[in-house]
């Protein structure tokens, strides 16, 4: 199908290129040398006011050759996070050199975020984007003595026969539990998740306990309680409508449609070198479907009682509310340990707030290790 | 005449503030943050641990000092209004960033600063938002207009001869409203119109595609500093504004 009539997006630059652009432009705006720009520092800590941020968004959009959602600079508040979101996202692969027993089957979902260290590994689960990018900053602060692994949704697998079931958090958790036990056959397990990832980690812990495995730590980072009615509009519903619309279009029209609507909602789209516009459009569609299905799965999931203990880490700038805490307390038969960490929902995993979250997590991991050692 | 207590910021005003009208009045303070000077250590002392952490993480000293002054004065002002020490006030933030006082929920407030010029608003039982902007010359107003304003707002801008001043006037009104609402730029900017001379914001109804005025809000432009444009947005129709200058000599003697 000829594409000459459709406006197709220019190839997205790498995260490094986006980062360089941001550093150069921020340095010029703020009046410092580029070397002084800390890519992990929130832009608001650089003395940049909102009108300047909007200006920056506009210049960035021009350079990228496509629209940028205004809220992006608030949702990804550091240079590093913004660059990762806008550039292509290379999935971190399990380190083949790591001195760990090789899993029996090829793990499509489990990846090593930081494989080094002597402590028992800490496993986290992706949030609604299906990626583990949100944990990168945390990994740095957890340090090189804490092995840190994540479960992600690999786009390349989504439409294959062995695709994980994204429509049911129970089935998804079962897939991850199988991979987890292939990697580490016996507990105690140290699990966690940010936002939606916390719910999946909860279901994994529940299933592991049914398999008579010990859960040393279950840490939910600013995680909503599933099933609570909320007033936020349904992102998944909007995306489902778009996906349905797209199926009726021919490929040239699809690109135009996607460019106009979906790009602003699609985080962390992986991109191969020399990818054709058609392939990119397909990936955008896939990524948006992943997010929509995960969000829908979250809405239909009901948390059963859990025989163990839950550790809740809540953002002080509160996304999850006191209601959520109360509900988690209601299902955790072993009780709830409650911690507040600074930042709002988006910022709690970003600099400079993430160091507090990481410090707390380190404490929790240490406590859990001491409690479960023979 | 009350002697100013070194621990009680704005002590001189407190005597008057007990008689202030809070029902129909929104109280505003304005200050040049760069004049805080020797008062900064005391202002820093009144900040909570998270604020101190934020203060430590600024790229430039100038912005660190302005942050300390802005938050320290916020605590001083709130303390003076409520009748507690600023350092004892617990400030939290909603998910979209709007700060509030969990222990004093009837007290509402908002802050804005543009470089060194700052504006604080305090009200009771009435949500409020403020915005102040230093007039800048180095912005691409066309690109910003496209991003930030709705169709009726763009039409209003086109009808003005002095586009620079008009842009800032319109933006401060809009930002004050977005901040009063609390959702900020997470609101759909293209569906909001603040250009009406009646001072009421309008929203476009997605279904009928018609613009509807929101009677429960009122917006007002302000002139506080010569180099700036400012605006306030608040719930209700009948409020009036009372201005106070947050002069630093009110804080008590500087710490040696």
XYZ file of C-alpha atoms in Angstrom:
630
model
C 0.000 0.000 0.000
C 1.616 3.291 -1.071
C 2.380 5.682 1.767
C 3.158 8.823 -0.241
C -0.098 10.464 0.743
C 0.291 10.019 4.462
C 2.373 12.268 6.655
C 4.641 9.849 8.473
C 6.669 10.749 11.534
C 10.417 11.176 11.208
C 12.443 8.396 12.865
C 12.669 8.969 16.602
C 16.127 9.825 17.917
C 17.844 7.707 20.525
C 17.454 8.580 24.216
C 21.052 9.832 24.161
C 20.257 12.281 21.373
C 17.161 13.535 23.164
C 19.150 13.840 26.360
C 21.858 15.868 24.624
C 19.273 18.163 23.103
C 17.619 18.685 26.492
C 20.898 19.289 28.300
C 22.055 21.807 25.691
C 18.783 23.693 25.671
C 18.293 23.656 29.423
C 21.837 24.871 29.989
C 21.221 27.751 27.597
C 17.858 28.604 29.192
C 19.153 28.465 32.720
C 22.530 30.048 32.039
C 24.924 27.324 33.136
C 27.419 25.083 31.362
C 25.886 21.865 29.954
C 28.137 19.793 32.220
C 26.334 21.231 35.232
C 22.939 19.871 34.208
C 22.103 16.815 36.337
C 19.951 14.562 34.161
C 18.339 13.046 37.239
C 17.318 16.353 38.776
C 13.699 17.470 38.395
C 13.450 20.346 35.917
C 11.650 22.440 38.514
C 14.799 22.288 40.633
C 16.654 24.103 37.867
C 14.726 27.309 38.421
C 12.645 26.872 35.266
C 9.162 28.327 35.497
C 6.110 26.911 33.814
C 6.051 29.242 30.799
C 9.651 28.296 30.096
C 8.742 24.621 30.373
C 5.927 25.099 27.875
C 8.372 26.888 25.571
C 10.784 24.014 25.930
C 8.041 21.549 25.088
C 7.306 23.521 21.936
C 10.953 23.635 20.845
C 11.312 19.947 21.599
C 8.230 19.156 19.541
C 9.651 21.115 16.606
C 12.947 19.297 16.827
C 11.302 15.882 17.077
C 8.953 16.705 14.237
C 5.830 15.755 16.147
C 3.437 17.033 18.785
C 4.291 16.724 22.430
C 1.636 16.567 25.099
C 1.949 19.555 27.429
C 1.754 17.404 30.525
C 4.737 15.317 29.428
C 7.264 17.483 31.217
C 5.298 16.988 34.415
C 4.778 13.243 33.957
C 8.476 12.729 33.159
C 10.037 15.430 35.271
C 13.734 14.753 34.716
C 15.935 14.940 31.626
C 16.678 11.249 31.895
C 13.062 10.140 32.179
C 11.944 12.447 29.392
C 14.749 11.259 27.098
C 13.938 7.635 27.790
C 10.271 8.226 27.076
C 10.780 10.145 23.853
C 13.741 8.235 22.486
C 13.645 4.547 21.720
C 13.597 2.241 24.719
C 15.968 -0.699 24.655
C 14.729 -3.448 26.922
C 17.346 -4.435 29.492
C 18.165 -8.057 28.937
C 19.116 -10.712 31.443
C 22.882 -10.557 31.823
C 24.250 -13.830 30.345
C 27.533 -13.304 32.225
C 25.822 -13.093 35.593
C 26.818 -15.897 37.906
C 23.340 -17.275 38.360
C 21.813 -20.667 37.474
C 20.388 -20.482 33.974
C 16.608 -20.698 33.873
C 15.230 -23.805 32.215
C 13.138 -21.950 29.638
C 13.984 -18.692 27.896
C 12.504 -15.942 30.084
C 10.652 -13.457 27.940
C 9.480 -11.295 30.803
C 12.152 -11.412 33.490
C 15.016 -8.976 33.053
C 17.962 -7.976 35.210
C 17.828 -4.319 36.103
C 20.949 -4.661 38.272
C 22.243 -8.248 38.622
C 25.172 -7.722 41.006
C 25.273 -8.285 44.721
C 25.243 -10.718 47.602
C 21.750 -10.147 48.976
C 18.751 -12.220 47.904
C 17.319 -10.640 44.746
C 14.445 -8.190 44.835
C 11.864 -8.690 42.061
C 9.584 -5.901 40.860
C 6.808 -5.775 38.298
C 6.182 -3.278 35.484
C 3.552 -0.607 35.801
C 0.785 0.130 33.319
C 3.148 0.877 30.431
C 4.456 -2.695 30.630
C 8.021 -1.431 31.075
C 10.409 -1.358 34.026
C 11.896 1.979 33.132
C 10.360 3.549 36.267
C 12.790 1.529 38.408
C 16.029 2.690 36.780
C 16.648 5.570 39.187
C 15.754 3.385 42.170
C 18.260 0.739 41.056
C 21.100 3.244 41.307
C 20.211 4.061 44.886
C 19.652 0.483 45.958
C 23.273 -0.069 45.111
C 25.448 -2.824 43.760
C 24.946 -5.171 46.662
C 21.235 -5.612 45.962
C 20.372 -7.702 42.903
C 17.332 -6.167 41.316
C 15.144 -7.861 38.681
C 11.999 -6.821 36.893
C 9.074 -8.338 35.037
C 8.187 -6.487 31.846
C 5.908 -7.049 28.872
C 8.099 -7.573 25.812
C 6.342 -6.098 22.779
C 7.873 -8.696 20.488
C 5.955 -11.425 22.336
C 2.592 -9.720 22.598
C 1.098 -11.114 19.412
C 2.915 -14.437 19.451
C 1.393 -17.725 20.530
C 3.306 -17.708 23.774
C 2.111 -14.208 24.628
C 1.418 -13.487 28.285
C -2.247 -13.001 29.097
C -2.617 -9.270 29.596
C -6.346 -9.383 30.183
C -6.220 -11.112 33.524
C -3.878 -10.076 36.307
C -4.253 -13.571 37.763
C -3.050 -15.219 34.550
C -0.306 -12.642 34.079
C 0.906 -13.150 37.627
C 0.888 -16.921 37.052
C 3.170 -16.459 34.036
C 5.546 -14.347 36.078
C 5.464 -16.781 39.002
C 6.476 -19.596 36.653
C 9.399 -17.566 35.331
C 10.334 -16.486 38.819
C 10.469 -20.071 40.076
C 12.460 -21.093 37.018
C 14.996 -18.450 37.956
C 14.859 -18.941 41.727
C 13.153 -22.268 42.502
C 12.511 -21.674 46.215
C 11.660 -18.806 48.520
C 11.867 -16.720 50.543
C 10.926 -14.195 47.870
C 11.297 -10.430 48.018
C 8.675 -8.855 45.742
C 7.475 -5.376 44.946
C 5.853 -3.071 42.433
C 5.106 0.563 41.728
C 1.540 1.577 40.955
C -0.091 -1.236 38.905
C 3.059 -3.321 39.423
C 2.179 -3.550 43.099
C -1.139 -5.232 42.351
C 0.512 -7.822 40.123
C 3.189 -8.410 42.769
C 0.395 -8.920 45.302
C -1.249 -11.572 43.126
C 2.132 -13.238 42.567
C 2.738 -13.329 46.325
C -0.690 -14.807 46.843
C -0.066 -17.564 44.307
C 3.401 -18.254 45.692
C 1.967 -18.708 49.166
C -0.532 -21.199 47.726
C 2.511 -23.029 46.395
C 3.848 -23.090 49.978
C 6.569 -20.552 49.254
C 7.651 -17.989 51.811
C 7.228 -14.309 50.985
C 9.820 -12.355 52.923
C 8.712 -8.973 51.598
C 5.795 -7.660 49.555
C 6.291 -3.942 48.950
C 3.574 -1.913 47.242
C 4.769 1.491 46.115
C 1.946 3.980 45.895
C -0.390 1.296 44.618
C -4.097 1.788 44.162
C -6.382 -0.804 45.683
C -8.029 -2.549 42.718
C -11.750 -2.162 42.326
C -12.164 1.115 44.220
C -14.343 3.505 42.248
C -12.405 6.507 41.026
C -13.343 9.661 39.166
C -10.415 9.654 36.723
C -11.499 9.046 33.120
C -10.775 5.646 31.682
C -7.679 5.762 29.546
C -8.230 2.178 28.473
C -11.701 2.956 27.206
C -10.410 5.759 25.005
C -7.646 3.566 23.673
C -10.038 0.698 22.985
C -12.193 3.017 20.924
C -9.174 4.158 18.968
C -7.977 0.596 18.414
C -11.398 -0.310 17.046
C -11.366 2.711 14.767
C -7.931 1.819 13.509
C -8.923 -1.655 12.436
C -11.308 -0.111 9.931
C -8.644 2.066 8.329
C -6.131 1.361 5.623
C -2.501 1.632 6.574
C -1.930 5.101 5.100
C -4.840 6.494 7.060
C -3.771 4.640 10.165
C -0.491 6.500 10.371
C -2.252 9.798 10.108
C -4.764 8.792 12.765
C -2.078 7.537 15.133
C 0.084 10.551 14.735
C -2.821 12.774 15.570
C -4.073 10.903 18.595
C -2.204 8.035 20.072
C 1.389 9.196 20.326
C 0.859 11.353 23.338
C -0.413 8.371 25.334
C 2.223 5.858 24.390
C 5.196 5.512 26.684
C 8.501 3.817 25.994
C 8.018 2.531 22.480
C 10.995 0.377 21.500
C 12.383 1.180 18.096
C 14.812 -0.726 15.942
C 17.346 1.024 13.734
C 16.041 1.742 10.267
C 12.502 0.909 11.284
C 9.941 1.753 8.642
C 7.110 4.127 9.493
C 4.670 1.267 9.103
C 6.522 -0.843 11.623
C 6.664 2.066 14.016
C 2.935 2.627 13.664
C 2.378 -1.022 14.406
C 4.499 -0.806 17.509
C 2.642 2.284 18.717
C -0.573 0.374 18.311
C 0.797 -2.619 20.185
C 2.113 -0.516 23.038
C -1.171 1.295 23.407
C -3.012 -2.025 23.435
C -0.721 -3.338 26.153
C -1.454 -0.336 28.353
C -5.177 -0.504 27.663
C -5.400 -4.209 28.406
C -3.395 -3.869 31.598
C -5.580 -1.056 32.801
C -8.717 -3.036 31.973
C -7.287 -6.082 33.755
C -6.648 -3.910 36.792
C -10.230 -2.718 36.808
C -11.656 -6.240 36.791
C -9.257 -7.669 39.372
C -10.565 -8.232 42.884
C -7.976 -8.673 45.618
C -8.696 -11.768 47.709
C -7.538 -12.045 51.337
C -3.800 -12.491 51.650
C -2.404 -14.569 54.505
C 0.822 -12.609 54.774
C 1.971 -9.111 55.564
C 1.988 -6.154 53.158
C 4.421 -3.264 53.234
C 2.844 -0.101 51.858
C 5.016 2.776 50.707
C 2.800 5.735 50.017
C 3.706 8.969 48.286
C 3.197 11.950 50.540
C 1.865 13.896 47.621
C -0.745 11.191 47.646
C -2.055 9.518 44.574
C -3.337 6.538 46.483
C -5.597 7.726 49.266
C -6.359 6.706 52.805
C -9.143 4.568 51.305
C -6.595 2.487 49.417
C -4.560 1.935 52.583
C -7.659 0.895 54.479
C -8.566 -1.646 51.796
C -5.080 -3.124 51.677
C -5.221 -3.382 55.449
C -8.498 -5.243 55.002
C -7.009 -8.014 52.857
C -3.674 -8.419 54.610
C -4.300 -10.988 57.334
C -0.698 -10.663 58.487
C -1.027 -6.917 58.877
C 0.267 -3.879 57.051
C 3.482 -1.948 57.531
C 2.984 1.644 56.466
C 5.641 4.092 55.270
C 5.333 7.555 53.743
C 7.866 8.718 51.200
C 8.203 12.216 49.746
C 6.983 13.167 46.317
C 3.778 12.784 44.373
C 2.786 9.653 42.455
C 4.924 10.409 39.428
C 7.868 11.852 41.330
C 8.256 9.249 44.035
C 10.413 7.108 41.708
C 12.288 10.084 40.224
C 15.125 12.241 41.497
C 15.495 13.759 44.008
C 12.717 11.908 45.882
C 13.647 8.389 44.858
C 16.587 8.266 47.238
C 14.137 8.318 50.135
C 12.086 5.534 48.599
C 15.234 3.523 48.000
C 16.444 4.132 51.554
C 13.114 2.902 52.906
C 13.154 -0.116 50.637
C 16.669 -0.963 51.763
C 15.484 -0.841 55.363
C 12.499 -3.048 54.529
C 14.670 -5.510 52.615
C 17.121 -5.655 55.511
C 14.331 -6.196 58.040
C 12.814 -8.894 55.849
C 16.152 -10.662 55.454
C 16.761 -10.681 59.191
C 13.270 -11.935 59.927
C 13.365 -14.793 57.453
C 16.894 -16.067 58.004
C 17.081 -19.432 59.776
C 2.071 48.178 70.713
C 3.204 44.559 70.562
C 6.955 44.079 70.496
C 7.915 41.801 67.610
C 8.798 38.353 68.924
C 11.779 36.810 67.118
C 9.954 33.485 66.862
C 6.774 34.889 65.523
C 6.921 36.009 61.963
C 4.738 38.944 61.023
C 4.025 39.458 64.715
C 3.053 43.045 64.141
C 0.317 42.050 61.787
C -1.076 39.366 64.034
C -2.688 41.862 66.290
C -4.556 43.214 63.309
C -5.120 39.840 61.674
C -7.388 38.728 64.478
C -9.839 41.357 63.353
C -9.568 40.623 59.696
C -12.618 39.827 57.697
C -12.310 36.357 56.266
C -15.815 35.790 54.999
C -15.816 37.995 51.975
C -12.128 38.756 51.680
C -9.147 37.087 50.129
C -5.894 38.281 51.613
C -2.871 38.728 49.395
C 0.787 39.236 50.205
C 3.485 40.256 47.762
C 7.249 40.389 48.174
C 10.560 40.602 46.382
C 12.200 37.327 47.428
C 15.688 38.657 46.717
C 15.373 41.003 49.680
C 15.211 38.157 52.202
C 18.944 38.338 52.785
C 19.859 37.854 56.422
C 16.451 36.372 57.196
C 17.080 33.264 55.130
C 18.549 31.165 57.947
C 15.458 31.731 60.073
C 13.202 31.049 57.126
C 15.104 27.838 56.389
C 14.706 26.750 60.015
C 10.953 26.886 59.666
C 10.918 24.471 56.728
C 10.016 20.814 57.156
C 12.545 18.053 56.268
C 11.133 17.519 52.753
C 11.306 21.228 51.992
C 14.876 21.355 53.251
C 15.715 18.429 50.980
C 14.203 20.263 48.046
C 16.126 23.381 49.017
C 19.393 21.440 49.023
C 18.729 20.108 45.529
C 18.570 23.304 43.526
C 20.950 23.738 40.636
C 21.589 27.411 41.346
C 22.050 29.263 44.611
C 19.775 32.070 43.506
C 16.857 29.677 43.047
C 17.605 27.902 46.326
C 17.386 31.198 48.166
C 14.169 32.150 46.425
C 12.613 28.777 47.271
C 13.560 29.106 50.945
C 12.163 32.609 51.045
C 8.957 31.646 49.236
C 8.194 28.599 51.393
C 9.429 30.193 54.590
C 7.217 33.191 54.035
C 4.308 30.948 53.140
C 4.645 29.303 56.535
C 5.014 32.657 58.232
C 1.931 34.039 56.520
C -0.191 30.976 57.181
C 1.020 30.874 60.771
C 0.098 34.482 61.254
C -3.379 33.933 59.821
C -4.150 30.715 61.649
C -2.422 31.622 64.899
C 0.257 28.917 65.034
C 3.976 28.828 64.396
C 4.802 28.484 60.732
C 7.200 25.628 61.402
C 4.419 23.585 62.978
C 2.151 23.648 59.955
C 1.873 20.454 57.979
C 1.669 21.071 54.237
C 0.743 18.246 51.861
C 0.079 18.147 48.141
C -2.711 16.693 46.032
C -1.717 14.267 43.247
C -1.562 17.061 40.690
C 0.611 19.160 42.969
C -1.746 21.614 44.636
C -0.689 22.119 48.265
C -3.178 22.059 51.147
C -3.218 21.944 54.960
C -4.520 18.601 56.205
C -4.926 19.937 59.757
C -6.504 23.230 58.829
C -8.768 22.360 55.962
C -10.913 25.458 56.075
C -7.827 27.525 55.276
C -7.030 27.630 51.574
C -4.033 29.193 49.952
C -1.921 29.427 46.827
C 1.498 30.755 45.954
C 3.186 31.897 42.799
C 6.536 33.382 42.040
C 8.266 34.482 38.877
C 11.985 34.896 39.412
C 12.145 37.123 42.502
C 8.548 38.377 42.607
C 6.165 36.365 44.758
C 2.485 36.405 45.539
C 0.624 34.526 48.288
C -3.152 34.318 48.677
C -5.019 33.041 51.730
C -8.764 32.511 52.069
C -11.211 30.644 54.254
C -13.596 28.026 52.868
C -12.885 29.273 49.401
C -10.545 27.674 46.897
C -8.050 30.141 45.483
C -5.324 30.272 42.825
C -2.776 32.956 41.953
C -0.260 33.489 39.217
C 2.384 36.132 38.742
C 4.669 36.444 35.728
C 7.567 38.725 35.042
C 7.111 40.177 31.597
C 9.559 38.305 29.397
C 10.623 39.296 25.944
C 12.348 36.125 24.825
C 9.361 33.813 24.389
C 7.874 32.513 21.158
C 4.375 33.778 21.864
C 2.874 32.243 18.729
C 3.967 28.735 19.645
C 2.865 29.224 23.251
C -0.490 30.616 22.178
C -1.117 27.521 20.099
C -0.281 25.247 22.977
C -1.946 27.053 25.854
C -5.051 28.782 24.564
C -8.449 27.764 23.227
C -10.112 29.131 20.099
C -12.035 31.953 21.805
C -8.916 32.955 23.732
C -6.893 33.071 20.540
C -9.572 35.252 18.966
C -9.443 37.567 21.968
C -5.649 37.845 21.637
C -5.896 38.630 17.943
C -8.270 41.487 18.739
C -5.673 43.210 20.974
C -3.132 45.668 19.630
C -0.528 45.036 22.314
C -0.144 41.252 21.968
C 2.695 40.974 24.442
C 0.831 42.458 27.403
C -2.384 40.755 26.326
C -0.688 37.351 26.257
C 0.527 37.686 29.833
C -2.765 39.040 31.068
C -4.652 36.129 29.550
C -2.129 33.518 30.664
C -2.016 34.667 34.282
C -5.818 34.582 34.429
C -5.830 31.083 33.012
C -3.030 29.768 35.193
C -4.601 31.275 38.322
C -7.804 29.449 37.432
C -6.025 26.145 36.705
C -4.270 26.434 40.063
C -7.457 27.320 41.901
C -9.134 24.258 40.440
C -6.134 22.205 41.525
C -5.689 20.069 38.432
C -3.388 22.583 36.754
C -2.203 21.731 33.275
C -3.856 18.345 33.541
C -7.057 20.162 32.644
C -7.798 20.306 28.903
C -6.395 23.706 27.981
C -8.189 23.816 24.639
C -11.573 23.430 26.312
C -11.240 26.370 28.709
C -11.821 30.058 27.983
C -10.884 32.781 30.467
C -11.099 35.725 28.105
C -14.538 36.920 29.149
C -14.697 40.456 30.520
C -17.219 39.212 33.072
C -14.378 37.436 34.858
C -16.038 34.040 34.656
C -14.252 31.060 33.119
C -16.065 29.042 30.470
C -15.734 25.368 29.588
C -16.613 23.725 26.290
C -19.077 20.935 26.666
C -17.687 17.936 24.751
C -21.088 16.652 23.716
C -22.880 19.803 22.638
C -19.676 21.621 21.607
C -21.021 24.737 23.318
C -19.291 27.024 25.749
C -20.778 27.236 29.225
C -19.857 29.818 31.874
C -18.980 28.549 35.313
C -20.741 30.871 37.719
C -18.997 29.534 40.784
C -15.632 31.027 39.852
C -14.392 34.553 39.437
C -11.097 35.651 37.950
C -9.381 38.980 38.341
C -6.236 40.560 36.940
C -3.947 42.317 39.399
C -1.212 44.861 39.278
C 1.292 44.209 42.037
C 4.771 45.051 40.720
C 5.586 47.214 37.730
C 7.537 44.526 35.880
C 4.854 41.892 36.395
C 1.374 40.774 35.476
C -0.662 38.824 38.006
C -4.097 37.333 38.524
C -6.214 35.673 41.168
C -9.011 33.127 40.745
C -11.365 32.096 43.531
C -14.654 30.412 44.285
C -17.667 32.636 44.707
C -18.714 35.910 43.202
C -18.688 38.448 46.013
C -15.178 38.347 47.358
C -12.842 41.293 47.532
C -9.102 41.484 47.870
C -6.981 42.936 50.629
C -3.290 43.491 49.993
C -0.462 43.222 52.458
C 3.161 43.788 51.792
C 5.338 41.036 53.314
C 8.073 43.366 54.396
C 11.043 41.579 55.828
C 11.428 43.884 58.767
C 8.256 42.306 60.117
C 10.078 39.059 60.729
C 12.040 40.397 63.636
C 15.712 41.182 64.015
C 18.018 39.407 61.552
C 20.079 36.502 62.917
C 23.710 37.516 63.299
